[in-house]
Amino acid sequence: MRKWKIQLEKFGISNARRDELIAFCRQYPEKVDKLEKAQISDPKIIEKYQRDIFIIEETAKEADSFLAPWIIQSVTKNIPSWKLVQNSMPATEKEFNAKRRRFYVLLSEKL
């Protein structure tokens, strides 16, 4: 099955920047896990992880407060929109993809 990459060029985000944003989001589960298990003792790293988690969560809410939980699932765990729709996400695939693009545009502005 072919893997489609989200296209953000028309929003002024290069492919390299898109890949950077995706990589940032994919670290979310690891950071949450390490904070929950108190595996980090350095206060600076704890603060950075908390900040990164906050940025992702708040940006998802800005993109769409109702769909934020699904946006977070998609961008942090690489869950495709069609699979979220199959699992009862309350939006169409097209609507969700637009919100996810908006999330990346907003995130790019913040980082």
Tab-separated table of C-alpha atoms in Angstrom:
chain	number	residue	atom	x	y	z
A	1	MET	CA	0.000	0.000	0.000
A	2	ARG	CA	1.353	3.401	-0.966
A	3	LYS	CA	1.984	5.878	1.832
A	4	TRP	CA	0.846	9.435	1.031
A	5	LYS	CA	2.683	12.371	2.537
A	6	ILE	CA	0.724	15.418	3.536
A	7	GLN	CA	1.246	18.273	1.079
A	8	LEU	CA	1.913	21.670	2.653
A	9	GLU	CA	3.808	23.554	-0.063
A	10	LYS	CA	0.835	25.793	-0.876
A	11	PHE	CA	0.972	26.971	2.750
A	12	GLY	CA	4.645	27.929	2.429
A	13	ILE	CA	5.973	24.832	4.191
A	14	SER	CA	8.743	22.980	2.353
A	15	ASN	CA	9.000	19.189	2.322
A	16	ALA	CA	12.029	19.404	4.640
A	17	ARG	CA	10.084	21.560	7.119
A	18	ARG	CA	7.091	19.205	6.865
A	19	ASP	CA	9.351	16.263	7.726
A	20	GLU	CA	10.742	18.212	10.690
A	21	LEU	CA	7.230	18.935	11.996
A	22	ILE	CA	6.203	15.298	11.570
A	23	ALA	CA	9.309	14.123	13.445
A	24	PHE	CA	8.570	16.596	16.267
A	25	CYS	CA	5.032	15.218	16.613
A	26	ARG	CA	6.149	11.568	16.502
A	27	GLN	CA	8.245	12.153	19.652
A	28	TYR	CA	5.107	13.039	21.645
A	29	PRO	CA	4.268	9.495	22.901
A	30	GLU	CA	7.857	8.939	24.039
A	31	LYS	CA	7.955	12.264	25.906
A	32	VAL	CA	4.598	11.640	27.584
A	33	ASP	CA	5.715	8.141	28.583
A	34	LYS	CA	9.016	9.316	30.061
A	35	LEU	CA	7.314	12.077	32.041
A	36	GLU	CA	4.609	9.732	33.359
A	37	LYS	CA	7.196	7.165	34.452
A	38	ALA	CA	9.450	9.868	35.958
A	39	GLN	CA	12.405	8.579	33.940
A	40	ILE	CA	13.948	12.035	33.676
A	41	SER	CA	15.632	13.840	36.537
A	42	ASP	CA	17.014	16.902	34.751
A	43	PRO	CA	14.565	19.800	35.337
A	44	LYS	CA	15.523	21.458	32.045
A	45	ILE	CA	14.632	18.346	30.054
A	46	ILE	CA	11.392	17.916	32.027
A	47	GLU	CA	10.473	21.526	31.238
A	48	LYS	CA	11.299	21.070	27.538
A	49	TYR	CA	9.218	17.882	27.283
A	50	GLN	CA	6.281	19.560	29.053
A	51	ARG	CA	6.561	22.532	26.694
A	52	ASP	CA	6.657	20.284	23.604
A	53	ILE	CA	3.615	18.315	24.787
A	54	PHE	CA	1.747	21.529	25.552
A	55	ILE	CA	2.529	22.972	22.107
A	56	ILE	CA	1.162	19.893	20.316
A	57	GLU	CA	-1.983	19.715	22.459
A	58	GLU	CA	-2.750	23.430	22.252
A	59	THR	CA	-2.088	23.566	18.511
A	60	ALA	CA	-4.491	20.664	17.979
A	61	LYS	CA	-7.139	22.571	19.946
A	62	GLU	CA	-6.496	25.691	17.872
A	63	ALA	CA	-6.850	23.709	14.647
A	64	ASP	CA	-10.194	22.308	15.842
A	65	SER	CA	-11.160	22.006	19.494
A	66	PHE	CA	-13.700	19.243	18.817
A	67	LEU	CA	-11.370	17.107	16.655
A	68	ALA	CA	-8.240	17.776	18.758
A	69	PRO	CA	-8.062	14.240	20.255
A	70	TRP	CA	-8.147	12.696	16.769
A	71	ILE	CA	-5.651	15.217	15.403
A	72	ILE	CA	-3.270	14.300	18.219
A	73	GLN	CA	-3.699	10.584	17.498
A	74	SER	CA	-3.076	11.091	13.811
A	75	VAL	CA	-0.011	13.334	14.016
A	76	THR	CA	1.686	11.575	16.935
A	77	LYS	CA	0.983	7.939	16.061
A	78	ASN	CA	0.803	8.152	12.255
A	79	ILE	CA	-2.801	6.946	12.160
A	80	PRO	CA	-4.295	7.657	8.730
A	81	SER	CA	-7.508	9.641	8.526
A	82	TRP	CA	-9.425	6.807	6.843
A	83	LYS	CA	-8.712	4.584	9.838
A	84	LEU	CA	-9.945	7.254	12.251
A	85	VAL	CA	-13.143	7.577	10.188
A	86	GLN	CA	-13.605	3.786	10.385
A	87	ASN	CA	-13.232	4.029	14.167
A	88	SER	CA	-16.112	6.507	14.519
A	89	MET	CA	-14.326	9.844	14.241
A	90	PRO	CA	-17.130	12.422	13.895
A	91	ALA	CA	-15.856	14.027	10.683
A	92	THR	CA	-15.346	13.080	7.078
A	93	GLU	CA	-11.886	12.214	5.854
A	94	LYS	CA	-11.789	15.400	3.763
A	95	GLU	CA	-12.810	17.604	6.712
A	96	PHE	CA	-10.279	15.947	8.975
A	97	ASN	CA	-7.433	16.242	6.473
A	98	ALA	CA	-8.092	19.988	6.208
A	99	LYS	CA	-7.942	20.327	10.002
A	100	ARG	CA	-4.741	18.283	10.149
A	101	ARG	CA	-3.144	20.541	7.515
A	102	ARG	CA	-4.220	23.554	9.569
A	103	PHE	CA	-2.555	21.929	12.596
A	104	TYR	CA	0.768	21.658	10.749
A	105	VAL	CA	0.556	25.253	9.513
A	106	LEU	CA	-0.103	26.515	13.051
A	107	LEU	CA	2.642	24.299	14.466
A	108	SER	CA	5.128	25.583	11.908
A	109	GLU	CA	4.380	29.135	13.047
A	110	LYS	CA	5.054	28.191	16.686
A	111	LEU	CA	8.311	26.284	16.230
